[in-house]
Coordinates of C-alpha atoms in Angstrom, one line a residue:
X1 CA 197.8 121.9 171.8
X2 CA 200.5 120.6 169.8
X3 CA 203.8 119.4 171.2
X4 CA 207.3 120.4 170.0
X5 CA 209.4 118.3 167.8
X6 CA 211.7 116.2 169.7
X7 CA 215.4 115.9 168.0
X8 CA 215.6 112.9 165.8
X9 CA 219.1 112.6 167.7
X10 CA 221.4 114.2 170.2
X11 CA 224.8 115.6 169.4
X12 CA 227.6 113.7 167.8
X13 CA 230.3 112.1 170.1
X14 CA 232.9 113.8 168.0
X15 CA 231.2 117.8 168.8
X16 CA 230.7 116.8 172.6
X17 CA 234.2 115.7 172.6
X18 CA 235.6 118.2 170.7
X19 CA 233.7 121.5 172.4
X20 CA 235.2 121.4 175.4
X21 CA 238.6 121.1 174.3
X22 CA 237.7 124.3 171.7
X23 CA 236.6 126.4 174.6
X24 CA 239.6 125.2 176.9
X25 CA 241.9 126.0 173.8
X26 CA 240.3 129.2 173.4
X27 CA 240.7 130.4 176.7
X28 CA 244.3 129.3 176.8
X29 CA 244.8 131.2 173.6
X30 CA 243.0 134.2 175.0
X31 CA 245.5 134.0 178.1
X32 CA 248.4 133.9 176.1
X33 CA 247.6 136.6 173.8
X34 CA 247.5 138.9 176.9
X35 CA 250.8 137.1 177.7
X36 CA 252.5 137.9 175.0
X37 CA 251.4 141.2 174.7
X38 CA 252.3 141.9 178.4
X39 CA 255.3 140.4 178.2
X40 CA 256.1 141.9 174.6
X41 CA 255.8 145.2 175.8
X42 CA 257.1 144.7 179.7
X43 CA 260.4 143.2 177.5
X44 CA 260.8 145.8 174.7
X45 CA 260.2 148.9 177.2
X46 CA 262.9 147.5 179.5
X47 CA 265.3 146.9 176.9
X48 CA 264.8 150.3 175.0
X49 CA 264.7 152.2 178.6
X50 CA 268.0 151.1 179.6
X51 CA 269.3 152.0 176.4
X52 CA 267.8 155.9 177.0
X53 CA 269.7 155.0 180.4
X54 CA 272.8 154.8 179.0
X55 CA 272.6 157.1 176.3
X56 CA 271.6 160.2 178.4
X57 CA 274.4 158.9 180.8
X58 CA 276.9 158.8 178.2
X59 CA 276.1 162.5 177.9
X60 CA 276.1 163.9 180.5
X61 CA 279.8 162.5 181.4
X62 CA 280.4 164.8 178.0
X63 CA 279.3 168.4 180.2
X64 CA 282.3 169.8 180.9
X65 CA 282.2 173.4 183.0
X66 CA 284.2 176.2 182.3
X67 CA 283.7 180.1 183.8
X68 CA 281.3 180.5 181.0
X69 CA 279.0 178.0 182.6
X70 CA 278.1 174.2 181.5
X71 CA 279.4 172.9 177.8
X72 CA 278.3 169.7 176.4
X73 CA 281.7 168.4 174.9
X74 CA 280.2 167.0 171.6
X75 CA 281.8 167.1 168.1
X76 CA 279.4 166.9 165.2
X77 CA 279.8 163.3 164.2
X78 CA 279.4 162.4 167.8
X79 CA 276.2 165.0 167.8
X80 CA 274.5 163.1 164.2
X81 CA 275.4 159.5 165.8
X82 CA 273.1 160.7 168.5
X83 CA 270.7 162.1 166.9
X84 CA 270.4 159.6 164.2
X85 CA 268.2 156.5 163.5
X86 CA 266.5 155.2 161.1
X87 CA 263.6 154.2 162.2
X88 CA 262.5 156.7 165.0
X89 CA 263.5 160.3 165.7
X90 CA 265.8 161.1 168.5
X91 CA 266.7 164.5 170.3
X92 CA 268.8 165.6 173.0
X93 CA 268.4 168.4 175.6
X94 CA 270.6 170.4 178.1
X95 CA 268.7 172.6 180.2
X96 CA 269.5 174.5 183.6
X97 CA 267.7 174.2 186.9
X98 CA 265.0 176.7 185.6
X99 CA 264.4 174.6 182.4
X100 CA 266.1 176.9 180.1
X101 CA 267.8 175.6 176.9
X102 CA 271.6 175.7 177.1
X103 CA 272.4 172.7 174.1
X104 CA 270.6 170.7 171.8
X105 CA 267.4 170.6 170.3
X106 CA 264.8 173.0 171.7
X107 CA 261.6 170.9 170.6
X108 CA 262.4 168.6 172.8
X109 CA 260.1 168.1 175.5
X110 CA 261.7 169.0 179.3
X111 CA 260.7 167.2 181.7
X112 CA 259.2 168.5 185.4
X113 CA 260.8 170.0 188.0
X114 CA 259.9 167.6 190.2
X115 CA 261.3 164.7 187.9
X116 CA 264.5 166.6 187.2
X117 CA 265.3 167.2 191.0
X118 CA 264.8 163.5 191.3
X119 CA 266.8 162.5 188.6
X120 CA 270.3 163.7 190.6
X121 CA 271.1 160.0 191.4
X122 CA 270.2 157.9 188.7
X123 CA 268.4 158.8 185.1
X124 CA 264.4 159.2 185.4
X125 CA 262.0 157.8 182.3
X126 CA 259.4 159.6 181.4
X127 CA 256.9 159.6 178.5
X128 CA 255.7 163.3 176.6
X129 CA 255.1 164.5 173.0
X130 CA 258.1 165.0 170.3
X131 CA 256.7 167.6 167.4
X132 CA 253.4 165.8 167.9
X133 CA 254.7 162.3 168.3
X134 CA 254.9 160.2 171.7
X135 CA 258.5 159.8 172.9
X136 CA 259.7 158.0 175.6
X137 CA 262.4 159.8 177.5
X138 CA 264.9 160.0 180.6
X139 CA 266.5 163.0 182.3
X140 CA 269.6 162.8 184.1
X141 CA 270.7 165.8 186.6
X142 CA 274.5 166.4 187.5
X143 CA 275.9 169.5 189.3
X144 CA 279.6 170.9 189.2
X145 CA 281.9 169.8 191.8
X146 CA 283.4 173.4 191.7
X147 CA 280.4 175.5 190.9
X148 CA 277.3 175.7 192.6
X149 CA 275.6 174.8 189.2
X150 CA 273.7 171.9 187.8
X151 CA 272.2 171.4 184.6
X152 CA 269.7 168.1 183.7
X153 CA 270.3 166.3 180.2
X154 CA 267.0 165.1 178.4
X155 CA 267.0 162.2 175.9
X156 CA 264.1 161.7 173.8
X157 CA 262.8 159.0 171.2
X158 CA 259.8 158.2 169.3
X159 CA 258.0 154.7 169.6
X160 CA 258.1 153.2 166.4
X161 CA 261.1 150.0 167.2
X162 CA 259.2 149.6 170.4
X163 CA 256.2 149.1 168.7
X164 CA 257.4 146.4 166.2
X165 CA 259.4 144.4 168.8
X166 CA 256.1 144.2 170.4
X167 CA 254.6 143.2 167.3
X168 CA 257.2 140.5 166.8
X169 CA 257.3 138.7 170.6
X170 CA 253.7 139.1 170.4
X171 CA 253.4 137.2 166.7
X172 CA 256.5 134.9 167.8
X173 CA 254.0 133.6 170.6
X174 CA 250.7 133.9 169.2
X175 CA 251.4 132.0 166.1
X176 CA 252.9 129.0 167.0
X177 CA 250.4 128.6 169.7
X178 CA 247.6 128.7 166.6
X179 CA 249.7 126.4 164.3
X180 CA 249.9 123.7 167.7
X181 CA 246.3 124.2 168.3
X182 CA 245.2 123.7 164.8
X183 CA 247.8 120.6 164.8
X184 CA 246.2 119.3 168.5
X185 CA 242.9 119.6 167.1
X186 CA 243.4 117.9 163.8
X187 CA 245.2 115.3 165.6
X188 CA 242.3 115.1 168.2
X189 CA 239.4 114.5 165.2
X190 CA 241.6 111.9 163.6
X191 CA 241.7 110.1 166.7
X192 CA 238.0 110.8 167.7
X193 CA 237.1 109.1 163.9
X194 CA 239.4 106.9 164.7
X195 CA 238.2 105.8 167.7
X196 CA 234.5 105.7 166.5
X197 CA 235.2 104.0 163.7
X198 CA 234.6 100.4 165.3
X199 CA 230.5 101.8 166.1
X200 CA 230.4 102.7 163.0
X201 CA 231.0 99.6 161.2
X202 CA 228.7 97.9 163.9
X203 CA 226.1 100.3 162.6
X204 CA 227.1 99.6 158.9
X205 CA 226.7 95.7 160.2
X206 CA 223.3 96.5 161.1
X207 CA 222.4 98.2 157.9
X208 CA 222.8 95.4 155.5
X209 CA 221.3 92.9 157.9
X210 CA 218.5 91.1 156.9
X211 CA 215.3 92.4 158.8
X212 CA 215.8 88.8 160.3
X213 CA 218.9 88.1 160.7
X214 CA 219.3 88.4 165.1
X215 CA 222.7 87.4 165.4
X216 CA 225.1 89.2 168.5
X217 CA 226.4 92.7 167.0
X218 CA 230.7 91.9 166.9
X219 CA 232.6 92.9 169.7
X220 CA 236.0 92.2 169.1
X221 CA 236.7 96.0 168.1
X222 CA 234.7 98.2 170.1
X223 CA 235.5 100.6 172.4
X224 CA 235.9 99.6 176.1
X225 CA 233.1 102.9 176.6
X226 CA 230.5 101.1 174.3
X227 CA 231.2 97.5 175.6
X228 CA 228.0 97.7 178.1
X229 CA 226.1 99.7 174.8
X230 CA 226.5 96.6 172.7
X231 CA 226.0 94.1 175.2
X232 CA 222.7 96.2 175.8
X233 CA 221.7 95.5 172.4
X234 CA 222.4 92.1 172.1
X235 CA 220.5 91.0 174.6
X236 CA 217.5 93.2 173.2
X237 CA 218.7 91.0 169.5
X238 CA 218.0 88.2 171.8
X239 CA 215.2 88.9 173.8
X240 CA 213.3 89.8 170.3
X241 CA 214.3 86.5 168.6
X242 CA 213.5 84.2 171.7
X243 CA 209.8 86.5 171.5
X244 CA 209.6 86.4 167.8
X245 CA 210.1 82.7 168.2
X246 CA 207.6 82.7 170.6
X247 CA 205.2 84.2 168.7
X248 CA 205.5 81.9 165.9
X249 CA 205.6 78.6 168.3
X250 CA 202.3 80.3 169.9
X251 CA 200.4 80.9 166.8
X252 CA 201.4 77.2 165.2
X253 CA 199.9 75.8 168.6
X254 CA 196.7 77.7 168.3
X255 CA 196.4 76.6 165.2
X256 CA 196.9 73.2 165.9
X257 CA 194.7 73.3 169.1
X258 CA 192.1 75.1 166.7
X259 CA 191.9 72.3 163.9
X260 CA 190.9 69.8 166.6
X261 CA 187.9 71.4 167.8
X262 CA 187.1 72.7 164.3
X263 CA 187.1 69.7 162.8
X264 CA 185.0 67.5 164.8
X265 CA 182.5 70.6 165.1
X266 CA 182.5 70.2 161.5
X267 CA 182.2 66.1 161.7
X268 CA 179.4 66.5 164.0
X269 CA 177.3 69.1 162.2
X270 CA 177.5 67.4 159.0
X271 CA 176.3 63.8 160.9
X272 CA 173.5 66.1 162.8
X273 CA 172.7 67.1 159.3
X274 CA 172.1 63.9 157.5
X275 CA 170.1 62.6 160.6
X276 CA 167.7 65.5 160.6
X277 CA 167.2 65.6 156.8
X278 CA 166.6 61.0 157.3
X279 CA 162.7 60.8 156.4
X280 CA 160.9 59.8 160.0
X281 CA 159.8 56.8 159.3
X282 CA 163.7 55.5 159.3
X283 CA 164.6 57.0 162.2
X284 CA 164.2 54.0 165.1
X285 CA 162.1 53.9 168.3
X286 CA 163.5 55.3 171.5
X287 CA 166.0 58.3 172.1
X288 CA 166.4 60.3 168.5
X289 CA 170.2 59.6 166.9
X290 CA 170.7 63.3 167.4
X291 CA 170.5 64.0 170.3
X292 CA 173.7 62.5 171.2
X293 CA 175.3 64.8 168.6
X294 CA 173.6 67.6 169.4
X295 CA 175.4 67.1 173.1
X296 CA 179.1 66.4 171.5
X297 CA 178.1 69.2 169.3
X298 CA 177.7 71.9 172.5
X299 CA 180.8 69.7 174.4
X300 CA 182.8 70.9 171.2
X301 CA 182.0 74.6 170.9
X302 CA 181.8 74.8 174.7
X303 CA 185.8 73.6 174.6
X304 CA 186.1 76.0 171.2
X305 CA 184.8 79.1 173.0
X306 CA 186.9 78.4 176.1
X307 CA 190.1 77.9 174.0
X308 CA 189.8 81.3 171.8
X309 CA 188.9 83.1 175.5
X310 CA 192.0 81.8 176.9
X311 CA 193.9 82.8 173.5
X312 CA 192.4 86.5 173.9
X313 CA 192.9 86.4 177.6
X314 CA 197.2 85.3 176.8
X315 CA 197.1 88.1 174.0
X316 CA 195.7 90.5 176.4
X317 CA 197.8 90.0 179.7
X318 CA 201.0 91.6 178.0
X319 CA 198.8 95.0 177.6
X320 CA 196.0 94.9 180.0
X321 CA 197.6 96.0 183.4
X322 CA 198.8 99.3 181.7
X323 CA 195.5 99.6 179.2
X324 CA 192.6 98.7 182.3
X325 CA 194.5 100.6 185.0
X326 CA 197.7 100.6 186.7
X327 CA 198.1 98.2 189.4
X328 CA 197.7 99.7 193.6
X329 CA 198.2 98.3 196.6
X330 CA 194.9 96.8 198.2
X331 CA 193.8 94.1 200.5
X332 CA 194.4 90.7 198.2
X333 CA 192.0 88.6 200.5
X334 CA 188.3 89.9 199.6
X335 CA 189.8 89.8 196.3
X336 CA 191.0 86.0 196.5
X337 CA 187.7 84.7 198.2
X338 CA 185.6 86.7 195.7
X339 CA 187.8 84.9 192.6
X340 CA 187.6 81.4 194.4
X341 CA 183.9 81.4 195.0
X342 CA 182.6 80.0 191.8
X343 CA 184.9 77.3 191.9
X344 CA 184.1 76.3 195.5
X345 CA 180.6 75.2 194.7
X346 CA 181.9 73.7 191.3
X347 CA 184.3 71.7 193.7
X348 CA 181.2 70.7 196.2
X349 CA 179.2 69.5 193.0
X350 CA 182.3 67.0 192.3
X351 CA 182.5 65.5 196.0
X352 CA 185.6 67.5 196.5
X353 CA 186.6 70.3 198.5
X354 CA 188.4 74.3 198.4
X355 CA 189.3 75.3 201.5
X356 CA 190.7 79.0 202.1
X357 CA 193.2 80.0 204.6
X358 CA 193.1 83.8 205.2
X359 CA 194.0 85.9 208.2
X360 CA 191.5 87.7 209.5
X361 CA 193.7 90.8 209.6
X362 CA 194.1 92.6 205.8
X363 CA 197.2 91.5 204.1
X364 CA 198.2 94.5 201.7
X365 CA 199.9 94.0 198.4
X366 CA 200.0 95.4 195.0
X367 CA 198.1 93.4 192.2
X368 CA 195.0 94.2 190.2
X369 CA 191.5 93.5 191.1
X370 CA 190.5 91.8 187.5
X371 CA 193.8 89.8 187.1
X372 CA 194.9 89.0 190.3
X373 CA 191.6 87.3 190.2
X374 CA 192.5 85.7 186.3
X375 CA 195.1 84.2 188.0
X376 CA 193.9 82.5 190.7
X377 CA 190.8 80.9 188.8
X378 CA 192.9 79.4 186.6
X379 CA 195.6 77.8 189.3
X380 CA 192.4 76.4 191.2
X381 CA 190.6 75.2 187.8
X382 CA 194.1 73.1 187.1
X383 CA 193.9 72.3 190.5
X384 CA 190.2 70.5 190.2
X385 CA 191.4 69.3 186.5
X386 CA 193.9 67.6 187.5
X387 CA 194.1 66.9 191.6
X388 CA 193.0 65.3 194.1
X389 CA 190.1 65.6 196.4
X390 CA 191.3 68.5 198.3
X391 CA 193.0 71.7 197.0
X392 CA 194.2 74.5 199.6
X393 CA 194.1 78.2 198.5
X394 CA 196.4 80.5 201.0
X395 CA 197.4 83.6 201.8
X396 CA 199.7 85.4 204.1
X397 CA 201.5 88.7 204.3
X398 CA 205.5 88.2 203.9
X399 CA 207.7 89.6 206.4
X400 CA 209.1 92.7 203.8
X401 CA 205.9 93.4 202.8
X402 CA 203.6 92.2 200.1
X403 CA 201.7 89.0 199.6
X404 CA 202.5 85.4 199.3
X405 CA 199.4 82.9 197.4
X406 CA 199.8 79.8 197.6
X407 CA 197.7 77.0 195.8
X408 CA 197.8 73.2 196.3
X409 CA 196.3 69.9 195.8
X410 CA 196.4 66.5 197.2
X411 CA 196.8 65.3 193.0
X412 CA 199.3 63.0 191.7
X413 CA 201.7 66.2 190.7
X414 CA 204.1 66.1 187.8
X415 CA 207.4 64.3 187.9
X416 CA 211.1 66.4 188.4
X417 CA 211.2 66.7 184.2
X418 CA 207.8 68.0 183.6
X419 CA 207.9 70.2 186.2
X420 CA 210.0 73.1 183.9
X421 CA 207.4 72.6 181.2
X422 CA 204.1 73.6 183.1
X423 CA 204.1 77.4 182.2
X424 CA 204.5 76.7 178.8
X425 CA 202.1 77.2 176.7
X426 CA 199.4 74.3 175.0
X427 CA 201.9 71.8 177.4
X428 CA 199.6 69.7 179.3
X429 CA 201.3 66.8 180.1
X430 CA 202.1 63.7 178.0
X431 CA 199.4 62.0 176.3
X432 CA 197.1 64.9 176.7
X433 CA 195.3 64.2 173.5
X434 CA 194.1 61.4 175.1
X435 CA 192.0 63.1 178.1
X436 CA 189.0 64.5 177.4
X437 CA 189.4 67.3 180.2
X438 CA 188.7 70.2 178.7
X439 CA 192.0 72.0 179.2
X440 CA 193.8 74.0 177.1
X441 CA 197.0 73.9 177.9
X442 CA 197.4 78.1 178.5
X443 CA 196.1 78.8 182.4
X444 CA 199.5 78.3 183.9
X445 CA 200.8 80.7 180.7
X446 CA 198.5 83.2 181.7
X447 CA 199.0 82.6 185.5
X448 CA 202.6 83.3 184.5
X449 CA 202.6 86.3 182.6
X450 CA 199.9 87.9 184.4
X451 CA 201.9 87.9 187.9
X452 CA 205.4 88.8 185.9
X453 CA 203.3 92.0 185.0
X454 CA 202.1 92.8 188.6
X455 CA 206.2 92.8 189.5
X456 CA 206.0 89.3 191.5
X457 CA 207.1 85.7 190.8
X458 CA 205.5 82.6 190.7
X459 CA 207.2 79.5 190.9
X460 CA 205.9 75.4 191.0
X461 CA 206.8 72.9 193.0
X462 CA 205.9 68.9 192.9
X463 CA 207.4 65.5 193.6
X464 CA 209.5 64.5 195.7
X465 CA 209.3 68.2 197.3
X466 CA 206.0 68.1 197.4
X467 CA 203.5 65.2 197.1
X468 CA 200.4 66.9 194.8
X469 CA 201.4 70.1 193.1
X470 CA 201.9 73.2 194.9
X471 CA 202.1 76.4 193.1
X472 CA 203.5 79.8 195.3
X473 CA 202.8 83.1 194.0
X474 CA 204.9 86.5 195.7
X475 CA 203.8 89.9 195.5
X476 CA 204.9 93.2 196.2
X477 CA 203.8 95.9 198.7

């Protein structure tokens, strides 16, 4: 089963930014489109309505009645002025209460006799064909104040100067709404590359770095936004460096810690050499000459094999609680006596003494079974290193849960300025290369980072708190 490709990267700043103002625009553009064109055409049909208003007003005050019947008093300029236009057609209409022609032109569309009757008290609009062409039109209905007579005057014209005013509001909004949108948005980008410049001279910055060059990104130009972003990074810059420095310290200690055991290994085998290849007869009476070597020889490698397993067990504890097993939550007391049994009859061998303080009740706590169990041998092996007769290994439940370890001795402890030093690693003190103890200077380191990966804390404390040398480790539930 293969998984999918994950982006390399997710959209730029400058698109996120920049689509939801495209979509808002759009919108707003959409809405005043429909607008303009509502208003265009609410505008030009009023204007152009009250004109056919006035116009079929105008002529029906022109129908004069004689005993022939109704006459539209019109002279033939007057009739071509009406009738006239250079852009759309126009026509004119008298007709009697049956609809009948009496004036004007007979293609012009008569309105209903519904809308005629109506029309008796102001001019009606109404829309109908011209010769195949949509008109609007308006009807207006008088009767004779002497004769029981009435006659309705139709007005007619095409569309085509309603049409282009409509074209023209509707272009007068539209456009300048799309040349101030095009304007906004260029405006916006310049300001959004503007505005993103600053991260992209810190990434520029990065890019000619040397691969070890750590130094703090610059600040003085970034965005408020990216302020945490940077700060982020620089203490990732630093973290790395003070780890990469780390590293290098580490490695130069274990090599100098190496050498020492090395070399005399080397010392002794070449002097267990020569007294093995001496002829027999040189050799004098009593206890061989090698045997003495031979048990520096097994002292040295014994110290050599317990050095590189502490080495492997520091490279290990950054990895191991995610590689063996995640940590659980179990019952940390089996756990500490099983750890602490070894070195309980190694203690009774010296004359001295480990006494555990448990509850008999479990006390819970989240650690793992292996190192939980790294740690405490090495606390209580400094302890019998370096302590007195009696060391004290307790545990407790905390009142919010979890576990508190504590170990102590009855030693002579380490003095207020040592006391930050005893977690580091290879530091055992001054003059250690002096004392033939054993030690090597990284059970405290491990201690250390072992408990930091379990999610507690472990902390030391010594004269004049604390007579010996008290260490206090705190874990979770």
């Amino acid at each position: 089963m293969t998984t999918p490709d994950l982006p390399a990267h997710g959209p730029s700043v400058r698109r996120a930014l920049l689509r939801p103002l495209l979509w808002s625009w759009g919108i707003g553009l959409l809405a005043a489109v429909i607008g303009a064109y509502w208003l265009a055409r609410t505008s030009a049909n009023l204007a152009f309505d009250r004109g056919l208003q006035d116009e079929v007003s105008a002529l029906a005050a022109k129908v004069t009645w004689s005993d022939r019947g109704p006459l539209l008093d019109l002279s033939r300029q007057a009739m071509e002025l009406v009738t006239w236009d250079r852009d759309d057609r126009n026509g004119f209409l008298m007709v009697d209460v049956e609809g009948n022609p009496l004036a004007g032109d007979t293609h012009v569309p008569v309105p209903t006799t519904k809308l005629r009757q109506s029309s008796f008290s102001q001019p009606r609009l109404f829309d109908a064909e011209y010769d195949g062409d949509p008109v609007r039109g308006a009807v207006f209905s008088i009767t004779s104040p002497m004769l029981d007579r009435s006659v309705s005057v139709v007005v007619v014209e095409t569309k085509n100067k309603r049409a282009v005013l409509m074209r023209d509001l509707q272009l007068s909004i539209v456009l300048p709404a799309l040349a101030l949108g095009a304007v906004t948005f260029a405006m916006i980008g310049w300001g959004i590359r503007r505005g993103l410049q600053p991260l992209r001279d810190v990434a520029t910055d990065v890019a000619l770095r040397d691969a070890q060059d750590w130094r703090p990104l610059p600040m003085q130009h970034v965005p408020r936004e990216a302020v945490p972003l940077i700060e982020r990074i620089n203490s990732l810059l630093a973290d790395v460096e003070q780890s990469i420095h780390l590293q290098r310290r580490f490695v130069a200690d274990a090599a100098h810690q190496l050498r020492t055991p090395v070399a005399g290994i080397r010392v002794l085998a070449q002097s267990l050499a020569q007294e093995l290849s001496a002829p027999p007869g040189d050799a004098p009476a009593g206890e061989p000459a090698w045997r003495p070597l031979l048990a520096q020889l097994e002292r040295s490698t014994d110290r050599l094999s317990r050095l590189i397993g502490q080495l492997l067990s520091l490279a290990r504890s950054e990895t191991a609680l995610s590689v063996d097993g995640e940590h659980q939550t179990m019952d940390v007391v089996p756990l500490l006596r099983e750890s602490a049994e070894p070195l309980v009859l190694q203690a009774l061998r010296q004359g001295r003494s480990i006494v555990l303080e448990a509850p008999d009740e479990p006390v819970p706590a989240r650690a793992h079974p292996l190192w939980l169990g790294e740690v405490v041998n090495n606390l209580l092996d400094n302890a019998l290193r370096y302590g007195g007769p009696k060391v004290t290994l307790r545990v407790s439940p905390r009142p919010d849960g979890g576990a508190e370890v504590v170990v102590e001795d009855d030693g002579p402890g380490v003095s207020p300025a040592q006391l930050p030093h005893l977690f580091e690693p290879f530091w055992r003190g001054e003059r250690a290369d002096l004392r033939n103890d054993g030690g090597t200077g990284l059970g405290l380191t491990i201690a250390r980072e072992v408990v930091l990966r379990l999610g507690g804390q472990i902390e030391a404390q010594s004269r004049p708190d604390f007579e010996g040398l008290r260490f206090t480790i705190r874990l979770g539930s």
